[in-house]
Coordinates of C-alpha atoms in Angstrom, one line a residue:
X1342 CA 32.6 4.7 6.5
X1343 CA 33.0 9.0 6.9
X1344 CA 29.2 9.0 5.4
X1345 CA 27.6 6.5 7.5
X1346 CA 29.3 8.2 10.7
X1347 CA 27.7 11.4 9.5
X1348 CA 24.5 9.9 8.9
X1349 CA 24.5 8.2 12.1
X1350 CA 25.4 11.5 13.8
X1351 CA 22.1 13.3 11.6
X1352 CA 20.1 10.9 12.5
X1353 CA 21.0 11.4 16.1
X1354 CA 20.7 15.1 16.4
X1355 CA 17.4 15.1 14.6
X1356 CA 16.0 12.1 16.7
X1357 CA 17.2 14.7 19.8
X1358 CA 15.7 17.9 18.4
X1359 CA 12.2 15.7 17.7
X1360 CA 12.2 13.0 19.2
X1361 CA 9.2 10.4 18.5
X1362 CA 6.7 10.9 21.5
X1363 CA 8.0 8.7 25.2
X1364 CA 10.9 7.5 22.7
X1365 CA 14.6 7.8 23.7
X1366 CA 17.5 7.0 22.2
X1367 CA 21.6 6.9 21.9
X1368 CA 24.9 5.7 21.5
X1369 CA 26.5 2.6 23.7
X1370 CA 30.4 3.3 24.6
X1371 CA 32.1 4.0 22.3
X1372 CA 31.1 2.5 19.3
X1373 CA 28.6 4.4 16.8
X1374 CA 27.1 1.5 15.0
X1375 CA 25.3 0.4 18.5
X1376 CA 22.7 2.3 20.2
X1377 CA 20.4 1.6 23.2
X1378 CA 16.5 2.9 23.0
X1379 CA 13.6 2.8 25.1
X1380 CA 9.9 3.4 24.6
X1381 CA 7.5 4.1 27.0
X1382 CA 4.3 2.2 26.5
X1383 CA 1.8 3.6 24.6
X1384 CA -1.4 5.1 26.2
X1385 CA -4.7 3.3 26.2
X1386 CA -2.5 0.3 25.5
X1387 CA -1.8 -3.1 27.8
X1388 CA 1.9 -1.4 28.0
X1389 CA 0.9 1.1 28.9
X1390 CA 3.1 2.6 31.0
X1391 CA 6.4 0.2 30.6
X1392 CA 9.7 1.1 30.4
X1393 CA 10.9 -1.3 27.0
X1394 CA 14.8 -1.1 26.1
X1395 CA 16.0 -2.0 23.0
X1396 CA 19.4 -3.0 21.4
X1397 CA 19.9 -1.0 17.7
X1398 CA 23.0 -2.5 15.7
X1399 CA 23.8 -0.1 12.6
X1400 CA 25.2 -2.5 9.9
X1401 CA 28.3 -1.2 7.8
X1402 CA 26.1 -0.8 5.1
X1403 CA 23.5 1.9 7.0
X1404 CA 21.5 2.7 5.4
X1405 CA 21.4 0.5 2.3
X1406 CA 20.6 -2.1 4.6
X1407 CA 18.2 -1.7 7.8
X1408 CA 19.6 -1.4 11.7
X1409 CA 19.1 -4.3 13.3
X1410 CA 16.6 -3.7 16.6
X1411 CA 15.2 -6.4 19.0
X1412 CA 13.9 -5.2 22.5
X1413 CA 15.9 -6.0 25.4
X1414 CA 12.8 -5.8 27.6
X1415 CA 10.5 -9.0 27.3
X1416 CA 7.3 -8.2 25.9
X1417 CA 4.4 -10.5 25.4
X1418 CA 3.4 -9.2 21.4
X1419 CA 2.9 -11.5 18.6
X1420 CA 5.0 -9.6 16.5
X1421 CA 8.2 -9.5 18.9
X1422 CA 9.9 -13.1 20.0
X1423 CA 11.6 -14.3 23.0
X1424 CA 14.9 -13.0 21.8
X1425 CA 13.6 -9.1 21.1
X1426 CA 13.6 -9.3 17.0
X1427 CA 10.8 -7.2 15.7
X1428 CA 8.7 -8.3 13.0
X1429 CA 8.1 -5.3 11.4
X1430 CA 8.2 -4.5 7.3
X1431 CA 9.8 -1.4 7.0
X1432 CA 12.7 -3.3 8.9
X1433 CA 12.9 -5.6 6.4
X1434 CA 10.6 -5.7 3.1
X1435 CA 9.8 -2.0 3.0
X1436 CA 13.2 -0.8 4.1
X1437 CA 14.5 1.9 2.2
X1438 CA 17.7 4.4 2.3
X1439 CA 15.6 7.3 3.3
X1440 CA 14.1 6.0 6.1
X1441 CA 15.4 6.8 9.8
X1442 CA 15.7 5.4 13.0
X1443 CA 12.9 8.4 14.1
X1444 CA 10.6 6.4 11.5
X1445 CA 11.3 3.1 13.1
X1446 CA 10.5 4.3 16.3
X1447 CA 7.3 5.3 15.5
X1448 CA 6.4 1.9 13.8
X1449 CA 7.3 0.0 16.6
X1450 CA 5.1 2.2 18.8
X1451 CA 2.3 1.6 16.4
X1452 CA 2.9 -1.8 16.4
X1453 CA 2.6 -1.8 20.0
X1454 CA -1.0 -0.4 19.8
X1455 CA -2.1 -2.3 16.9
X1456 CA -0.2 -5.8 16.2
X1457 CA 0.5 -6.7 12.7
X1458 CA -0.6 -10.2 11.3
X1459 CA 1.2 -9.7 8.1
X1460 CA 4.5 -9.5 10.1
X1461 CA 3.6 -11.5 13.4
X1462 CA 6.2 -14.2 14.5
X1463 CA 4.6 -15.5 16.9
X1464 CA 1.6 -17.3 15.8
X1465 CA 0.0 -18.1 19.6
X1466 CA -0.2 -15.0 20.6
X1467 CA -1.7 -13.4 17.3
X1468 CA -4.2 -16.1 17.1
X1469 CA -4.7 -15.3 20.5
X1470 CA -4.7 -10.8 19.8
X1471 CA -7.4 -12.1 17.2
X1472 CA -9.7 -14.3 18.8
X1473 CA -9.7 -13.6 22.3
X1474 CA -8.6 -9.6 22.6
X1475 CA -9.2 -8.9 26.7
X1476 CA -7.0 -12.7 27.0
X1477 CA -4.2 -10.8 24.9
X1478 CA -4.6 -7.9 26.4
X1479 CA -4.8 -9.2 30.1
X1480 CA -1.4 -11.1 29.7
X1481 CA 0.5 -8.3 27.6
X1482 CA -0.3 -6.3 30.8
X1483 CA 0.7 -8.7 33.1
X1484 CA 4.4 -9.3 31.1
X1485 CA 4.6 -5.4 31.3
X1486 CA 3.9 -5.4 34.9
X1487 CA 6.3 -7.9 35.7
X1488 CA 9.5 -6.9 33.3
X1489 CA 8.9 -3.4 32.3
X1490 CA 8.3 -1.7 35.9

C-alpha cells in the first residue's frame, strides 16, 4: 500500500512540475486513491474552449491495474457515454505499469481532437463523426456550450 501511496505522490508532483497542456489535476479530501481533473478543450476543436471535470479512482492495485476515469462534464463524443467512462485503449487493452496519469491525460485530449472507432461506445454518434463531420461537430459544440461554460 506504502508503494502505491508513493507512486500516487510521483505521479502527482511530476504531473505538477509538467503538466499536460490546459490539463489540471489533484487529490479529493482526504483520500489518495481519488482525484478530480479537468481539461480544457482542445484548440481548433468543437470543445474548444470547455471546462471538462473528470473523476479518477486509483484502484488498490495502481498500477498493475489502470485508474478508473469517466468525465464528470457531459460531453457529446462517441468515445465517452452518458455516465463519463472513456473508451480509450491504453485505459484498458494497452494498459501497462509504466504508464502515468500525465499519459492518460494526453490520450484523452487526443481523443478529444480525433475520436477513435476502434474504442467508440457510442455507435450514433461515431457513425455520425464519420459520415456527417460539420453534424458532429455542430452538436459536440453545442453540448460544450451548454455543460462546459
Amino acid at each position: 500500500m506504502n508503494s502505491i501511496l508513493e507512486r500516487l505522490q510521483k505521479e502527482l508532483q511530476d504531473f505538477e512540475k509538467d503538466p499536460p497542456p490546459m490539463c489540471s489535476v489533484g487529490p479529493t479530501g482526504d483520500d489518495p486513491f481519488r482525484w478530480i481533473g479537468s481539461i480544457i478543450g482542445p484548440d481548433k476543436s468543437p470543445f474548444e474552449g470547455g471546462v471538462f471535470l473528470l473523476k479518477i479512482t486509483f484502484p488498490n492495485d495502481y498500477p498493475l491495474k489502470p485508474p478508473a476515469i469517466s468525465f464528470d462534464t457531459p460531453i457529446f463524443h462517441p468515445n465517452i457515454i452518458s455516465s463519463g467512462k472513456v473508451g480509450l485503449d491504453i485505459l484498458s487493452n494497452s494498459w501497462s505499469p509504466d504508464k502515468t496519469v500525465s499519459q492518460v491525460f494526453l490520450a484523452i485530449v487526443q481523443l478529444l481532437k480525433k475520436p477513435e472507432p476502434d474504442t467508440a461506445l457510442v455507435p450514433n454518434i461515431m457513425a455520425l463523426a464519420q459520415t456527417n463531420r460539420p453534424e458532429y461537430e455542430k452538436q459536440a459544440r453545442i453540448w460544450t456550450q451548454k455543460y462546459a461554460m
